[in-house]
mmCIF file of C-alpha atoms in Angstrom:
data_model
loop_
_atom_site.group_PDB
_atom_site.id
_atom_site.type_symbol
_atom_site.label_atom_id
_atom_site.label_comp_id
_atom_site.label_asym_id
_atom_site.label_seq_id
_atom_site.Cartn_x
_atom_site.Cartn_y
_atom_site.Cartn_z
ATOM 1 C CA GLY A 285 21.352 -38.905 -50.216
ATOM 2 C CA ALA A 286 23.250 -38.939 -46.960
ATOM 3 C CA VAL A 287 24.807 -35.653 -45.885
ATOM 4 C CA VAL A 288 28.188 -35.210 -44.294
ATOM 5 C CA SER A 289 28.994 -31.815 -42.866
ATOM 6 C CA GLN A 290 32.577 -30.694 -42.370
ATOM 7 C CA HIS A 291 33.619 -27.598 -40.480
ATOM 8 C CA PRO A 292 35.388 -25.265 -40.895
ATOM 9 C CA SER A 293 35.665 -25.044 -44.656
ATOM 10 C CA TRP A 294 38.764 -22.878 -44.493
ATOM 11 C CA VAL A 295 41.176 -22.059 -41.726
ATOM 12 C CA ILE A 296 44.370 -20.040 -41.553
ATOM 13 C CA CYS A 297 46.568 -20.456 -38.524
ATOM 14 C CA LYS A 298 50.008 -19.588 -37.280
ATOM 15 C CA SER A 299 52.754 -22.163 -37.158
ATOM 16 C CA GLY A 300 52.755 -24.014 -33.858
ATOM 17 C CA THR A 301 49.054 -23.749 -33.162
ATOM 18 C CA SER A 302 46.524 -26.571 -33.229
ATOM 19 C CA VAL A 303 43.492 -26.769 -35.457
ATOM 20 C CA LYS A 304 40.388 -28.916 -34.986
ATOM 21 C CA ILE A 305 38.259 -30.064 -37.898
ATOM 22 C CA GLU A 306 34.816 -31.550 -37.340
ATOM 23 C CA CYS A 307 33.024 -34.100 -39.472
ATOM 24 C CA ARG A 308 29.359 -34.833 -38.851
ATOM 25 C CA SER A 309 26.937 -37.246 -40.455
ATOM 26 C CA LEU A 310 23.700 -35.277 -40.411
ATOM 27 C CA ASP A 311 21.023 -37.806 -41.244
ATOM 28 C CA PHE A 312 22.586 -41.166 -40.567
ATOM 29 C CA GLN A 313 24.784 -42.907 -38.057
ATOM 30 C CA ALA A 314 28.334 -43.670 -39.081
ATOM 31 C CA THR A 315 30.234 -46.242 -37.080
ATOM 32 C CA THR A 316 33.217 -45.629 -39.308
ATOM 33 C CA MET A 317 34.502 -42.382 -40.710
ATOM 34 C CA PHE A 318 37.586 -41.786 -42.801
ATOM 35 C CA TRP A 319 40.007 -38.907 -43.043
ATOM 36 C CA TYR A 320 41.793 -38.086 -46.261
ATOM 37 C CA ARG A 321 44.346 -35.531 -47.273
ATOM 38 C CA GLN A 322 44.609 -34.039 -50.728
ATOM 39 C CA PHE A 323 47.400 -31.907 -52.155
ATOM 40 C CA PRO A 324 46.760 -29.670 -55.182
ATOM 41 C CA LYS A 325 46.112 -31.591 -58.384
ATOM 42 C CA GLN A 326 46.550 -34.906 -56.610
ATOM 43 C CA SER A 327 44.282 -37.680 -55.496
ATOM 44 C CA LEU A 328 42.909 -38.344 -52.053
ATOM 45 C CA MET A 329 45.256 -40.134 -49.717
ATOM 46 C CA LEU A 330 43.814 -41.984 -46.761
ATOM 47 C CA MET A 331 45.181 -40.800 -43.437
ATOM 48 C CA ALA A 332 43.192 -42.801 -40.940
ATOM 49 C CA THR A 333 40.075 -44.788 -40.246
ATOM 50 C CA SER A 334 38.031 -43.517 -37.347
ATOM 51 C CA ASN A 335 35.895 -45.978 -35.427
ATOM 52 C CA GLU A 336 33.275 -44.891 -32.949
ATOM 53 C CA GLY A 337 34.334 -45.622 -29.407
ATOM 54 C CA SER A 338 37.779 -46.925 -30.237
ATOM 55 C CA LYS A 339 41.166 -45.706 -31.347
ATOM 56 C CA ALA A 340 41.679 -44.660 -34.906
ATOM 57 C CA THR A 341 43.698 -46.754 -37.302
ATOM 58 C CA TYR A 342 46.379 -44.717 -39.023
ATOM 59 C CA GLU A 343 47.948 -45.348 -42.386
ATOM 60 C CA GLN A 344 51.650 -45.913 -42.630
ATOM 61 C CA GLY A 345 53.570 -42.671 -42.457
ATOM 62 C CA VAL A 346 50.821 -40.695 -40.740
ATOM 63 C CA GLU A 347 51.850 -39.469 -37.291
ATOM 64 C CA LYS A 348 49.113 -40.317 -34.825
ATOM 65 C CA ASP A 349 50.424 -37.831 -32.271
ATOM 66 C CA LYS A 350 50.272 -35.056 -34.804
ATOM 67 C CA PHE A 351 46.895 -35.882 -36.291
ATOM 68 C CA LEU A 352 44.652 -36.659 -33.355
ATOM 69 C CA ILE A 353 41.369 -38.311 -34.230
ATOM 70 C CA ASN A 354 38.410 -38.644 -31.918
ATOM 71 C CA HIS A 355 35.171 -40.412 -32.785
ATOM 72 C CA ALA A 356 33.098 -39.873 -29.684
ATOM 73 C CA SER A 357 29.671 -40.500 -31.174
ATOM 74 C CA LEU A 358 28.046 -42.154 -34.149
ATOM 75 C CA THR A 359 27.661 -38.816 -35.878
ATOM 76 C CA LEU A 360 30.846 -36.943 -35.072
ATOM 77 C CA SER A 361 34.530 -37.430 -35.721
ATOM 78 C CA THR A 362 37.181 -34.782 -35.201
ATOM 79 C CA LEU A 363 40.680 -34.374 -36.577
ATOM 80 C CA THR A 364 43.066 -32.148 -34.667
ATOM 81 C CA VAL A 365 46.252 -31.056 -36.366
ATOM 82 C CA THR A 366 48.583 -30.377 -33.464
ATOM 83 C CA SER A 367 51.464 -27.923 -33.621
ATOM 84 C CA ALA A 368 50.731 -27.223 -37.250
ATOM 85 C CA HIS A 369 53.545 -26.297 -39.619
ATOM 86 C CA PRO A 370 53.457 -24.948 -43.162
ATOM 87 C CA GLU A 371 53.976 -28.433 -44.590
ATOM 88 C CA ASP A 372 50.657 -29.445 -43.003
ATOM 89 C CA SER A 373 48.874 -27.018 -45.293
ATOM 90 C CA SER A 374 46.518 -29.110 -47.376
ATOM 91 C CA PHE A 375 42.910 -29.967 -48.137
ATOM 92 C CA TYR A 376 41.505 -32.345 -45.519
ATOM 93 C CA ILE A 377 38.381 -34.332 -46.332
ATOM 94 C CA CYS A 378 36.317 -36.688 -44.235
ATOM 95 C CA SER A 379 33.884 -39.340 -45.347
ATOM 96 C CA ALA A 380 31.328 -41.570 -43.696
ATOM 97 C CA GLY A 381 29.587 -44.708 -44.805
ATOM 98 C CA THR A 382 26.006 -45.753 -44.252
ATOM 99 C CA GLY A 383 26.875 -49.417 -43.976
ATOM 100 C CA ASP A 384 25.059 -50.267 -47.170
ATOM 101 C CA LYS A 385 27.560 -51.512 -49.749
ATOM 102 C CA ASN A 386 30.531 -49.302 -49.158
ATOM 103 C CA ILE A 387 29.276 -46.022 -50.494
ATOM 104 C CA GLN A 388 31.012 -43.237 -48.697
ATOM 105 C CA TYR A 389 29.679 -39.726 -48.565
ATOM 106 C CA PHE A 390 32.179 -36.952 -48.332
ATOM 107 C CA GLY A 391 32.294 -33.685 -46.517
ATOM 108 C CA ALA A 392 33.034 -30.508 -48.425
ATOM 109 C CA GLY A 393 36.608 -30.485 -47.169
ATOM 110 C CA THR A 394 38.680 -28.107 -45.063
ATOM 111 C CA ARG A 395 41.374 -25.967 -46.581
ATOM 112 C CA LEU A 396 44.144 -25.547 -43.998
ATOM 113 C CA SER A 397 46.768 -22.876 -44.515
ATOM 114 C CA VAL A 398 49.556 -22.679 -41.952
ATOM 115 C CA LEU A 399 51.585 -19.485 -42.004
ATOM 116 C CA GLY B 67 52.050 -51.201 -54.858
ATOM 117 C CA GLU B 68 48.460 -51.993 -55.682
ATOM 118 C CA SER B 69 46.425 -48.971 -56.605
ATOM 119 C CA VAL B 70 43.713 -47.689 -58.821
ATOM 120 C CA GLY B 71 44.943 -45.554 -61.654
ATOM 121 C CA LEU B 72 43.585 -43.614 -64.584
ATOM 122 C CA HIS B 73 44.777 -43.671 -68.146
ATOM 123 C CA LEU B 74 44.581 -39.977 -68.968
ATOM 124 C CA PRO B 75 45.032 -37.029 -66.638
ATOM 125 C CA THR B 76 42.975 -34.672 -68.811
ATOM 126 C CA LEU B 77 40.108 -34.932 -71.258
ATOM 127 C CA SER B 78 38.695 -32.073 -73.293
ATOM 128 C CA VAL B 79 35.362 -32.397 -75.078
ATOM 129 C CA GLN B 80 32.788 -30.214 -76.744
ATOM 130 C CA GLU B 81 29.404 -29.663 -75.192
ATOM 131 C CA GLY B 82 27.006 -32.340 -76.362
ATOM 132 C CA ASP B 83 29.696 -34.929 -77.025
ATOM 133 C CA ASN B 84 29.902 -38.177 -75.128
ATOM 134 C CA SER B 85 32.811 -38.514 -72.701
ATOM 135 C CA ILE B 86 34.609 -41.660 -71.689
ATOM 136 C CA ILE B 87 36.895 -41.685 -68.681
ATOM 137 C CA ASN B 88 38.960 -44.770 -68.033
ATOM 138 C CA CYS B 89 40.447 -46.368 -64.979
ATOM 139 C CA ALA B 90 42.608 -49.438 -64.417
ATOM 140 C CA TYR B 91 42.775 -51.274 -61.138
ATOM 141 C CA SER B 92 45.225 -53.891 -60.028
ATOM 142 C CA ASN B 93 43.639 -55.756 -57.145
ATOM 143 C CA SER B 94 41.376 -58.558 -58.281
ATOM 144 C CA ALA B 95 40.056 -58.840 -54.721
ATOM 145 C CA SER B 96 38.261 -55.508 -55.025
ATOM 146 C CA ASP B 97 34.546 -56.139 -55.230
ATOM 147 C CA TYR B 98 33.013 -52.724 -55.444
ATOM 148 C CA PHE B 99 33.838 -49.653 -57.484
ATOM 149 C CA ILE B 100 32.661 -46.083 -57.339
ATOM 150 C CA TRP B 101 33.043 -43.036 -59.532
ATOM 151 C CA TYR B 102 33.253 -39.655 -57.861
ATOM 152 C CA LYS B 103 33.176 -36.144 -59.257
ATOM 153 C CA GLN B 104 35.127 -33.423 -57.524
ATOM 154 C CA GLU B 105 34.731 -29.758 -58.303
ATOM 155 C CA SER B 106 37.406 -27.290 -57.322
ATOM 156 C CA GLY B 107 37.564 -26.710 -53.583
ATOM 157 C CA LYS B 108 34.853 -29.246 -52.786
ATOM 158 C CA GLY B 109 34.647 -32.792 -51.549
ATOM 159 C CA PRO B 110 34.033 -35.740 -53.889
ATOM 160 C CA GLN B 111 30.460 -36.279 -55.003
ATOM 161 C CA PHE B 112 29.106 -39.783 -55.618
ATOM 162 C CA ILE B 113 28.169 -40.426 -59.245
ATOM 163 C CA ILE B 114 27.618 -44.119 -59.748
ATOM 164 C CA ASP B 115 28.799 -47.450 -58.421
ATOM 165 C CA ILE B 116 29.081 -51.024 -59.575
ATOM 166 C CA ARG B 117 29.645 -54.347 -57.909
ATOM 167 C CA SER B 118 32.095 -56.885 -59.235
ATOM 168 C CA ASN B 119 29.290 -59.293 -60.160
ATOM 169 C CA MET B 120 28.062 -56.824 -62.769
ATOM 170 C CA ASP B 121 29.655 -55.531 -65.952
ATOM 171 C CA LYS B 122 27.448 -52.550 -66.665
ATOM 172 C CA ARG B 123 25.282 -50.151 -64.748
ATOM 173 C CA GLN B 124 23.408 -47.121 -65.982
ATOM 174 C CA GLY B 125 22.342 -43.967 -64.272
ATOM 175 C CA GLN B 126 21.057 -40.676 -65.479
ATOM 176 C CA ARG B 127 23.356 -39.726 -68.386
ATOM 177 C CA VAL B 128 26.113 -41.888 -66.940
ATOM 178 C CA THR B 129 27.113 -45.485 -67.483
ATOM 179 C CA VAL B 130 29.816 -47.450 -65.720
ATOM 180 C CA LEU B 131 31.405 -50.445 -67.392
ATOM 181 C CA LEU B 132 33.498 -53.017 -65.583
ATOM 182 C CA ASN B 133 35.795 -55.461 -67.327
ATOM 183 C CA LYS B 134 37.193 -57.795 -64.708
ATOM 184 C CA THR B 135 39.260 -59.732 -67.210
ATOM 185 C CA VAL B 136 41.540 -56.788 -67.847
ATOM 186 C CA LYS B 137 40.746 -54.973 -64.574
ATOM 187 C CA HIS B 138 39.339 -51.956 -66.335
ATOM 188 C CA LEU B 139 36.622 -49.537 -65.326
ATOM 189 C CA SER B 140 35.123 -46.750 -67.384
ATOM 190 C CA LEU B 141 32.668 -43.940 -66.914
ATOM 191 C CA GLN B 142 30.643 -42.776 -69.868
ATOM 192 C CA ILE B 143 28.881 -39.435 -69.739
ATOM 193 C CA ALA B 144 26.280 -38.823 -72.422
ATOM 194 C CA ALA B 145 25.667 -35.371 -73.884
ATOM 195 C CA THR B 146 28.384 -33.787 -71.780
ATOM 196 C CA GLN B 147 27.535 -30.374 -70.387
ATOM 197 C CA PRO B 148 29.744 -27.534 -69.102
ATOM 198 C CA GLY B 149 28.547 -28.365 -65.597
ATOM 199 C CA ASP B 150 30.225 -31.748 -65.957
ATOM 200 C CA SER B 151 33.631 -30.068 -65.927
ATOM 201 C CA ALA B 152 35.451 -31.410 -62.877
ATOM 202 C CA VAL B 153 37.985 -33.979 -61.768
ATOM 203 C CA TYR B 154 36.713 -37.546 -61.874
ATOM 204 C CA PHE B 155 38.088 -40.253 -59.624
ATOM 205 C CA CYS B 156 37.467 -43.941 -59.626
ATOM 206 C CA ALA B 157 37.738 -45.679 -56.290
ATOM 207 C CA GLU B 158 37.821 -49.302 -55.293
ATOM 208 C CA SER B 159 36.573 -50.978 -52.183
ATOM 209 C CA ARG B 160 37.791 -54.191 -50.707
ATOM 210 C CA GLY B 161 34.877 -54.741 -48.389
ATOM 211 C CA ALA B 162 32.161 -52.956 -46.465
ATOM 212 C CA GLY B 163 33.521 -50.621 -43.841
ATOM 213 C CA THR B 164 36.945 -50.385 -45.440
ATOM 214 C CA ALA B 165 38.482 -47.241 -46.801
ATOM 215 C CA LEU B 166 38.279 -46.458 -50.472
ATOM 216 C CA ILE B 167 41.394 -46.428 -52.601
ATOM 217 C CA PHE B 168 41.378 -43.631 -55.118
ATOM 218 C CA GLY B 169 42.916 -43.367 -58.535
ATOM 219 C CA LYS B 170 44.847 -40.332 -59.702
ATOM 220 C CA GLY B 171 41.933 -38.496 -61.302
ATOM 221 C CA THR B 172 41.007 -37.237 -64.754
ATOM 222 C CA THR B 173 40.231 -33.592 -65.322
ATOM 223 C CA LEU B 174 37.286 -33.230 -67.693
ATOM 224 C CA SER B 175 36.983 -29.900 -69.474
ATOM 225 C CA VAL B 176 33.830 -29.186 -71.444
ATOM 226 C CA SER B 177 33.800 -26.297 -73.856
ATOM 227 C CA SER B 178 30.673 -24.664 -75.259
#
């Protein structure tokens, strides 16, 4: 199956710093990637839809200036959490679709802990 | 609001039993459904999918049933194994290229 690589898998940072998370489709091209956030024992909540070569579409309540998304190529999307605060601590997961049906393949997730 | 939800947050079974995980969805416009398995600290893993023009689809040890009349989706796992222990999510799609909407998840615990 298609492979989506997400890096880093775990990051600890100080409050006020910025953190970049990368999401790569390794063996297919993804015109659209998605970013989700997941709190402990909860479901995945969509944050934004990332389209290659255009601005991301954010879900209601998600601050676009805080969660910067860049989709510069068909295989890479990045999420930057700017000026991170403890409440941003969460599990961030990206996914990418192959275009066939709407199967989405997920990265392994990034555990962000903001001190 | 419209969402995909699950009937039971937890399910405990014995190894070798069959497991049934249920999901209810509310949007009749959804045309594609997927079951994912998520192990602790990992991303969701695709299990099986079904289109709205079908009512049953079988995979290896898994079967998905779709009842559009009552907007109900289920995942059946045959001969459940300890390695099946995880959180299971159903997700609905409202068209190719759109984001998936996830249900709340059911935690499956398999004891030996």
